[in-house]
XYZ file of C-alpha atoms in Angstrom:
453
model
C 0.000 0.000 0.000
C 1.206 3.090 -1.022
C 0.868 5.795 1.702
C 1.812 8.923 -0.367
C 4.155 9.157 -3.428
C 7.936 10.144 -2.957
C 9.136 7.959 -0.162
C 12.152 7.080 -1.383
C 13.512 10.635 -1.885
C 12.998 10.403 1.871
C 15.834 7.872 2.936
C 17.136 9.731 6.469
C 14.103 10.821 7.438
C 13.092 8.453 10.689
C 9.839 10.239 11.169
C 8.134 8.712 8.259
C 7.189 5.770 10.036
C 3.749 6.234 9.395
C 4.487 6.825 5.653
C 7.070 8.439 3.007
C 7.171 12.156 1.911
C 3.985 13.374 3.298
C 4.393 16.749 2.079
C 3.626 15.792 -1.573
C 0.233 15.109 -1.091
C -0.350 17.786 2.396
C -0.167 15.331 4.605
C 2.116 17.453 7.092
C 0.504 20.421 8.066
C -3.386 19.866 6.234
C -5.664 16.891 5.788
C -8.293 17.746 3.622
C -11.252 15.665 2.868
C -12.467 13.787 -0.212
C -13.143 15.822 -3.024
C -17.079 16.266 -3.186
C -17.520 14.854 0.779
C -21.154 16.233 1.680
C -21.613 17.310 5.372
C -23.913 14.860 5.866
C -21.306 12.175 4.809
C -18.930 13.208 6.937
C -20.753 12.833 9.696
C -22.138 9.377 8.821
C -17.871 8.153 9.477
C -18.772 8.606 13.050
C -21.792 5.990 12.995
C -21.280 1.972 12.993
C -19.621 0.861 10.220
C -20.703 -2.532 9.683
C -23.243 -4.696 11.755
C -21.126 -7.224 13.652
C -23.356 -9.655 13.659
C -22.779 -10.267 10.401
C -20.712 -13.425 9.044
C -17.384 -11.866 7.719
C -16.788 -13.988 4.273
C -13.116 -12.568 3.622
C -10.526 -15.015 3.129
C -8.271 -14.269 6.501
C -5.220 -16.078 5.392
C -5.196 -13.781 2.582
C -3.434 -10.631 4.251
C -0.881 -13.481 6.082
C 0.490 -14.329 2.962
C 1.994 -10.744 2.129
C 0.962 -11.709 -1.638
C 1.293 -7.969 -2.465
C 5.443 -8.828 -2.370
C 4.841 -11.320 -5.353
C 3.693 -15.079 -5.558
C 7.441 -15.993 -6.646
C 9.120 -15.469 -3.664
C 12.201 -17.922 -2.672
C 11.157 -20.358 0.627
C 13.462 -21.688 2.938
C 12.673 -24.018 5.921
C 14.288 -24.962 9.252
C 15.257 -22.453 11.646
C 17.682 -20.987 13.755
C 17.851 -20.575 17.727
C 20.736 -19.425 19.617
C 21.529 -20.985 22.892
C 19.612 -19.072 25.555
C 22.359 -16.503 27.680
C 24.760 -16.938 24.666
C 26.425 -13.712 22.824
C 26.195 -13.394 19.225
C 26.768 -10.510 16.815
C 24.530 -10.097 14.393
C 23.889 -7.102 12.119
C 21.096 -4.543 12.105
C 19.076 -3.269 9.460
C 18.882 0.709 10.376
C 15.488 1.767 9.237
C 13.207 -0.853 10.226
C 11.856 1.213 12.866
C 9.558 -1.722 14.462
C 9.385 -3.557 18.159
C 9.134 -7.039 16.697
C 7.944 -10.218 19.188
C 8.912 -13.522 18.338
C 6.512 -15.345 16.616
C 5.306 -12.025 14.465
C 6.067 -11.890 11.027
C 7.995 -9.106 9.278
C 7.684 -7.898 5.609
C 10.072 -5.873 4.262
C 11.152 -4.101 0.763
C 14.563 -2.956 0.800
C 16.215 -0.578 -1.826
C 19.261 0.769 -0.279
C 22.330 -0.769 -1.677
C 23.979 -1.360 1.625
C 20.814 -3.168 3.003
C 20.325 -5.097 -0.145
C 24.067 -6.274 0.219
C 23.416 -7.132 3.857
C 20.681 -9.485 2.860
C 22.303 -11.428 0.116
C 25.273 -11.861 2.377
C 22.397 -13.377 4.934
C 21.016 -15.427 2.936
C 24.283 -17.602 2.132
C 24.869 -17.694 6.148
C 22.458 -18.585 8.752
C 19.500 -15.740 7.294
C 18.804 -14.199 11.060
C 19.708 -10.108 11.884
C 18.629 -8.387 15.084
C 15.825 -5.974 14.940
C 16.061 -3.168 17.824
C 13.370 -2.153 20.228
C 14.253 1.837 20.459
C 13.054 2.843 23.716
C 14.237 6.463 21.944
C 13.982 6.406 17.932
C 15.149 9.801 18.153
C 18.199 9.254 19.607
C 18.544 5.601 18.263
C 19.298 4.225 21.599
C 18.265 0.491 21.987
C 18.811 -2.073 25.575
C 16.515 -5.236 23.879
C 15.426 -6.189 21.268
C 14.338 -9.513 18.831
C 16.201 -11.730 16.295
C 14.733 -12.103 13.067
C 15.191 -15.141 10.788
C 14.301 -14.468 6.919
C 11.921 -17.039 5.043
C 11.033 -15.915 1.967
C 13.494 -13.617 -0.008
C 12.844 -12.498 -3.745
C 15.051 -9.604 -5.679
C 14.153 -7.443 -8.510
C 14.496 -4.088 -10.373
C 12.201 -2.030 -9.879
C 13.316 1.718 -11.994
C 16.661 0.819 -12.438
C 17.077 0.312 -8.705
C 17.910 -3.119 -7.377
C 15.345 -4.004 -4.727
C 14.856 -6.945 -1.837
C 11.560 -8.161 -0.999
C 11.616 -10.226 2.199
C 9.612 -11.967 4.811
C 10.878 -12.698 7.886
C 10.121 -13.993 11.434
C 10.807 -13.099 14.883
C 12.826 -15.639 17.302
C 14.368 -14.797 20.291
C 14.838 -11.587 23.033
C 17.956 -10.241 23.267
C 19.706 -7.839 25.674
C 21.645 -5.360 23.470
C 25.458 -5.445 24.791
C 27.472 -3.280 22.394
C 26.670 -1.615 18.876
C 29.223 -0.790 16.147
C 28.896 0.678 12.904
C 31.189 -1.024 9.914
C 32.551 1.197 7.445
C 29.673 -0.046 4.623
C 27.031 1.927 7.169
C 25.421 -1.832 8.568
C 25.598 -1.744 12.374
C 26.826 -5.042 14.182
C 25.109 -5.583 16.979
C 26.565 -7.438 20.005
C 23.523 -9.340 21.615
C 22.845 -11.628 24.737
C 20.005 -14.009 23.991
C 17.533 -13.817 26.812
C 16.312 -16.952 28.111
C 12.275 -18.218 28.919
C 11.666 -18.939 32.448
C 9.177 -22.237 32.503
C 7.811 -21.634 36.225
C 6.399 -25.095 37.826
C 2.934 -25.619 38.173
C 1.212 -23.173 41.213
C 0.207 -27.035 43.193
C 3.167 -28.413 42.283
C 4.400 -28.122 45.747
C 1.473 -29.746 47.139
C -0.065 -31.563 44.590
C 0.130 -35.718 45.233
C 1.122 -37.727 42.387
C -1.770 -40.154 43.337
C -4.357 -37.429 42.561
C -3.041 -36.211 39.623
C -5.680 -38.990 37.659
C -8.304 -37.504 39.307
C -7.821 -34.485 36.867
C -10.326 -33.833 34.158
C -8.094 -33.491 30.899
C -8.082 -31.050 28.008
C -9.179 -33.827 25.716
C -13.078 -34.180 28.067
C -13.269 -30.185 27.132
C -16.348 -29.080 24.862
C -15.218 -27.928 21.136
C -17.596 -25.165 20.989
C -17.013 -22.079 22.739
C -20.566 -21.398 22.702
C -21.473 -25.015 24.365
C -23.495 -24.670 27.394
C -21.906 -27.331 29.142
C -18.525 -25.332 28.725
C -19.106 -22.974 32.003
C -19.922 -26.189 33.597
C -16.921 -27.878 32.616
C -14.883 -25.805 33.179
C -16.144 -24.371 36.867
C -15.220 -29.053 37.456
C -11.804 -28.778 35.924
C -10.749 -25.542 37.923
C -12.324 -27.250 41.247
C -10.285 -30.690 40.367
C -7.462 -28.993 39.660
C -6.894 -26.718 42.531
C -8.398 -28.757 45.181
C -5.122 -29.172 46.884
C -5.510 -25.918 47.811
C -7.364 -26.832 50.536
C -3.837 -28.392 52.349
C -2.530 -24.940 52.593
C -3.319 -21.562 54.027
C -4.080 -20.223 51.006
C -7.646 -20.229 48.663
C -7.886 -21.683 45.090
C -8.993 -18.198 43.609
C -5.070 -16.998 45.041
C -3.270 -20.129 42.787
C -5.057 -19.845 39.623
C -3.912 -16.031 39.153
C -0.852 -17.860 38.082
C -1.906 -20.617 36.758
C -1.102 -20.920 32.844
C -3.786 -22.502 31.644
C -6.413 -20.338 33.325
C -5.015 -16.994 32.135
C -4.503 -18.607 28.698
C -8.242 -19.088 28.980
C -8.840 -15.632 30.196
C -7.350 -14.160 27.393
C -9.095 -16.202 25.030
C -12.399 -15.045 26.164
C -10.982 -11.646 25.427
C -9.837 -12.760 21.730
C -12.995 -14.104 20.856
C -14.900 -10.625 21.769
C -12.690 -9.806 19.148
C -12.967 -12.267 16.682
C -16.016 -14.393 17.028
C -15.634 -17.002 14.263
C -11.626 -17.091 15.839
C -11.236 -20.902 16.857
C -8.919 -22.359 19.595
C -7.135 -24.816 17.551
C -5.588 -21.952 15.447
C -4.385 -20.398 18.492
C -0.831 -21.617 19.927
C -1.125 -24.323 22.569
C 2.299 -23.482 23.754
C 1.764 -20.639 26.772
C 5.043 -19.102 25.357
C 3.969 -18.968 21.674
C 0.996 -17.516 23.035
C 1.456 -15.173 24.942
C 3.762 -13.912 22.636
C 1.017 -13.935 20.091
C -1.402 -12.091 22.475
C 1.387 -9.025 22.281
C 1.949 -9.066 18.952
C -1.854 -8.048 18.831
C -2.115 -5.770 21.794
C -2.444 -2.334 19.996
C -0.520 -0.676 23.004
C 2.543 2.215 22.281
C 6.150 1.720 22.364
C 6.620 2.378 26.677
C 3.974 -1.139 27.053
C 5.951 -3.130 24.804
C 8.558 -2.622 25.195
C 7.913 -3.659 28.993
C 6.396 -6.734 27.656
C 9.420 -7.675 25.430
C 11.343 -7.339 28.952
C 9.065 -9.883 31.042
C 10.964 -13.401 30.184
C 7.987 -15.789 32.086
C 5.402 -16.672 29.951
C 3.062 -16.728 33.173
C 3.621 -12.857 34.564
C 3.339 -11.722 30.292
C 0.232 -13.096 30.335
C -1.092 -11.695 33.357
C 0.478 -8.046 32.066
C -1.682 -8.978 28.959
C -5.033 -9.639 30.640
C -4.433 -7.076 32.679
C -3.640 -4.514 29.558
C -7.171 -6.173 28.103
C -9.460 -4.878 30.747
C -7.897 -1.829 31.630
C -7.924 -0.275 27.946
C -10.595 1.105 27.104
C -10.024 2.846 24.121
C -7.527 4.455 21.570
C -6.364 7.710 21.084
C -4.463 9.859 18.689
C -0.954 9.560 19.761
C 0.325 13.266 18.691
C -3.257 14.608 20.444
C -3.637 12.282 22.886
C -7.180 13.132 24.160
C -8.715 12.915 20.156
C -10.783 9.215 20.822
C -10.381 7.375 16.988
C -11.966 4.188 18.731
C -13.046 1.582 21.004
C -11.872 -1.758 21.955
C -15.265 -3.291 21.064
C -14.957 -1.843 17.768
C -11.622 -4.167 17.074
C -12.015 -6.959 14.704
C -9.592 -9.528 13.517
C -9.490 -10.082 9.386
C -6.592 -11.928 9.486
C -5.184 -15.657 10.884
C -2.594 -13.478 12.738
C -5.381 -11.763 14.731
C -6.916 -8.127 14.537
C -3.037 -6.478 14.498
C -0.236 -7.572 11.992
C 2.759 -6.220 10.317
C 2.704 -5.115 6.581
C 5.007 -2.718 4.589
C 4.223 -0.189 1.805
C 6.292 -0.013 -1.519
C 8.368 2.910 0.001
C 9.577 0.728 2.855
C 7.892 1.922 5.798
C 6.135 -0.990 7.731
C 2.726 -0.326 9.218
C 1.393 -2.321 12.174
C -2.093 -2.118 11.529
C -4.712 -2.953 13.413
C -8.654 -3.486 11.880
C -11.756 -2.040 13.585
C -15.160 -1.808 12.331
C -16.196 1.592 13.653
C -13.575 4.811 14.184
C -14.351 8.838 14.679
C -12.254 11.965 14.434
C -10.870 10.998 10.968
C -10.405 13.052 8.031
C -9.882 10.744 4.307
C -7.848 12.444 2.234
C -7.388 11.663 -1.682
C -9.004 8.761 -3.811
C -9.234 5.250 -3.440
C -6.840 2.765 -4.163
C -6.446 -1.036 -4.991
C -3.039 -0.952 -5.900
C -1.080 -2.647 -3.225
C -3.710 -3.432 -1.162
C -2.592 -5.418 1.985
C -6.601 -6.698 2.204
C -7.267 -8.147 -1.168
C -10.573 -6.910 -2.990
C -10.351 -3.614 -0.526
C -9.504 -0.428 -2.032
C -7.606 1.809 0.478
C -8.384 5.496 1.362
C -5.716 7.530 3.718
C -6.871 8.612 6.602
C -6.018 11.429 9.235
C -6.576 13.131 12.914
C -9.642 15.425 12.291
C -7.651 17.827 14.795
C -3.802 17.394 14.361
C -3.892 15.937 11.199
C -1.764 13.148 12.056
C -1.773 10.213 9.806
C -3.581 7.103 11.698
C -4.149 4.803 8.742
C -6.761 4.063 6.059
C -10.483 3.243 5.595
C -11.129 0.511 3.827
C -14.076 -0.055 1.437
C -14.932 -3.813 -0.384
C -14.973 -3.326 -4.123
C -17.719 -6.423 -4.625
C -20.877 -5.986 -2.538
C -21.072 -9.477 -1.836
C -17.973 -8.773 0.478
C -17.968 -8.684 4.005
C -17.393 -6.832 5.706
C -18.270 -3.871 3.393
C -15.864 -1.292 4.817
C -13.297 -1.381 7.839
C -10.731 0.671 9.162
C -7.217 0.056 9.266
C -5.167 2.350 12.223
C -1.389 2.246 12.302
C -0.280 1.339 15.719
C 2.441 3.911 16.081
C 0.189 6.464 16.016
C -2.307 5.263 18.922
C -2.464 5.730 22.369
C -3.895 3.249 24.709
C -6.637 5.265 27.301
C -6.894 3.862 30.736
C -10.243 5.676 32.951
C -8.771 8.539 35.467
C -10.795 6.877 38.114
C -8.616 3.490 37.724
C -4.998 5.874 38.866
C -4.794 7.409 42.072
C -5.004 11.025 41.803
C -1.225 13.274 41.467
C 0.498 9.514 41.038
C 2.027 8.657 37.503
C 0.303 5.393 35.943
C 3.000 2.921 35.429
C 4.205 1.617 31.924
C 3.678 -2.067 33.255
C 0.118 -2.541 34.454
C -0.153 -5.616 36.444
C 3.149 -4.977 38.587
């Protein structure tokens, strides 16, 4: 998707995350609206886009497979893990300004020559860089970050100009140790690979091998969410399970706050507000993979995170998580920060990945964007587009802050009307702002970047 012509005249500017050389088409200073956009049009953006209740016939594993970067693209298979607390250098691609959790998946186009010599050299070795987490993009200064492990690599001219088109993957946390920059411009990075922390079951102290049988298992469990016998089923497993409780001085309720599989099932009751045809078995059974999947979908600023990319226990990231889940209650423009664009319950997931994933525009900037049915406060500005459409069959309409004129994404609209849903938003998560109620912080106190601790 291209977000506004010129981008790559733009190569050191780091503020065009959100898109390349917004001043050709006003997008810096003035937003205006559609050509020919009635009053009474506007103000229909503000009411409900689409009924929810209605069955959403896209193909979802359509925007997964990046197909916008070409159907020709070179595979590779296996991957590559570092020993956990070992160092490694690796290098660093410089303008893939992007907090990347392992498990998400990474598009990129590449067009500078030192970057397109950096990949070919990666793909004859073992195809994994290091992808920063700038706590400050304006001063470039990095302490973690994520190893990335290309995929799918495919090169071509595109103007004269040799280009990369790659999809990679993200793998492991690292601690950033030292950063160098080689003579060619690449940065090495020096990296300590940050370890997961499997904690032991919460009854594991207590529970008796003998009485493990007495369990109910996963495999008893209802397949549809919507059973009735589910509440039921589960209210028995939870009783079963932390009935040892009873030995100490300390209640069930207290043990299953870190329990794994009961957060994992809190958090799916959250996802499937979201995403109501989403079912479990596409969801990682793993409470690593998962939670690490939850995150990549959270549509929370840099400062959250980045403190989730810290946490190295599967267990405490998913109670940040849940506890992230309930407490947002909506998003904001990031540049106004009291402008509302749009509620959680307007969120949506179009995609296998969930209703937030990674994609990258033919200028090179990469977009996490996140789907909603309903948003306010938004100016469009220009004409539809299908051409490199990230949501096949959607045409694509830029959209901005109604008051700052900050670019927060696109609107989608469905160019068949047997599509659905008809129209959608798409908001770019570096421009929101998570909003947590006043009456949830203690008055003159700071709200903490981390939640739950």
């Amino acid at each position: 998707m291209a977000d506004e012509e010129g981008g790559r005249e733009r190569e050191g500017d780091d503020d065009g995350g959100y898109g390349a050389g917004q001043g050709d088409q006003n997008m810096g200073n003035e937003l205006q609206l559609l050509p020919g956009q009635s009053d009474e049009e506007e103000a229909n953006e503000m009411e409900v886009e689409e009924d929810k209740s209605k069955r959403i016939n896209f193909d979802p594993s359509l925007p997964t497979s990046h197909a916008y970067l070409g159907s020709d693209m070179e595979e590779f298979h296996g991957r590559t893990l570092h020993d956990d607390d070992s160092c490694q250098l690796l290098p660093v691609l410089p303008h893939v300004m992007m907090m990347l959790i392992p498990g998400q998946t990474l598009p990129l186009q590449l067009f500078r020559p030192q970057e397109v010599s950096m990949v070919r050299n990666l793909i004859q070795k073992d195809r994994t860089f290091a992808v920063l987490a700038y706590s400050n993009a304006q001063e470039r200064e990095a302490h973690f970050g994520t190893t990335a492990e290309i995929y799918a690599y495919r090169e071509e001219q595109e103007f004269g100009i040799e280009t990369v088109k790659v999809k990679a993957i993200g793998r492991q946390r690292f601690k950033v140790l030292d950063i160098r920059t080689q003579t060619d411009g690449i940065q090495q990075a020096k990296v300590q690979i940050l370890p997961e922390r499997i904690l032991p079951s919460t009854m594991s102290a207590v529970q008796l091998d003998s009485l493990s049988r007495c369990h109910l298992y996963l495999s008893t469990r209802p397949t549809q969410r919507q059973d009735q016998h589910l509440q039921c089923w589960w209210h028995e497993y939870q009783k079963r399970k932390f009935r040892c409780a009873s030995l100490t001085s300390w209640p069930s309720w207290l043990y299953s706050l870190y329990d794994e599989e009961t957060l994992m099932e809190r958090v799916k009751r959250q996802l499937h507000e979201w995403d109501e045809n989403l079912k479990d078995e596409h969801l990682p059974a793993n409470p690593i993979d998962f939670s690490y999947r939850v995150a990549a979908c959270l549509p929370i600023d840099d400062a959250l995170r980045i403190q989730l990319l810290k946490i190295g226990s599967a267990i405490q990231r998913l109670r940040c998580e849940l506890d992230i889940m309930n407490k947002c209650t909506s998003l904001c423009c990031k540049k106004c920060e009291d402008t509302e664009i749009t509620t959680k319950n307007e969120i949506f997931s179009l995609s296998l990945c969930g209703p937030m994933a990674a994609y990258v525009n033919p200028h090179g900037y990469v977009h996490e964007t996140l789907t909603v049915y309903k948003a306010c406060n938004l100016n469009l500005m220009g004409p539809s587009s299908t051409e490199h459409s990230w949501f096949p069959g959607y045409a694509w309409t830029i959209a901005g802050c109604r008051i700052c004129a900050n670019h927060m994404g696109w609107k989608f609209t469905a160019t068949k009307k047997d599509m659905s849903p008809q129209k959608f938003w798409g908001l770019t998560r570096s421009a929101l702002l998570p909003r947590i109620p006043e009456s949830e912080e203690e008055p003159g106190q700071q709200r903490s970047p981390l939640l739950c601790l």
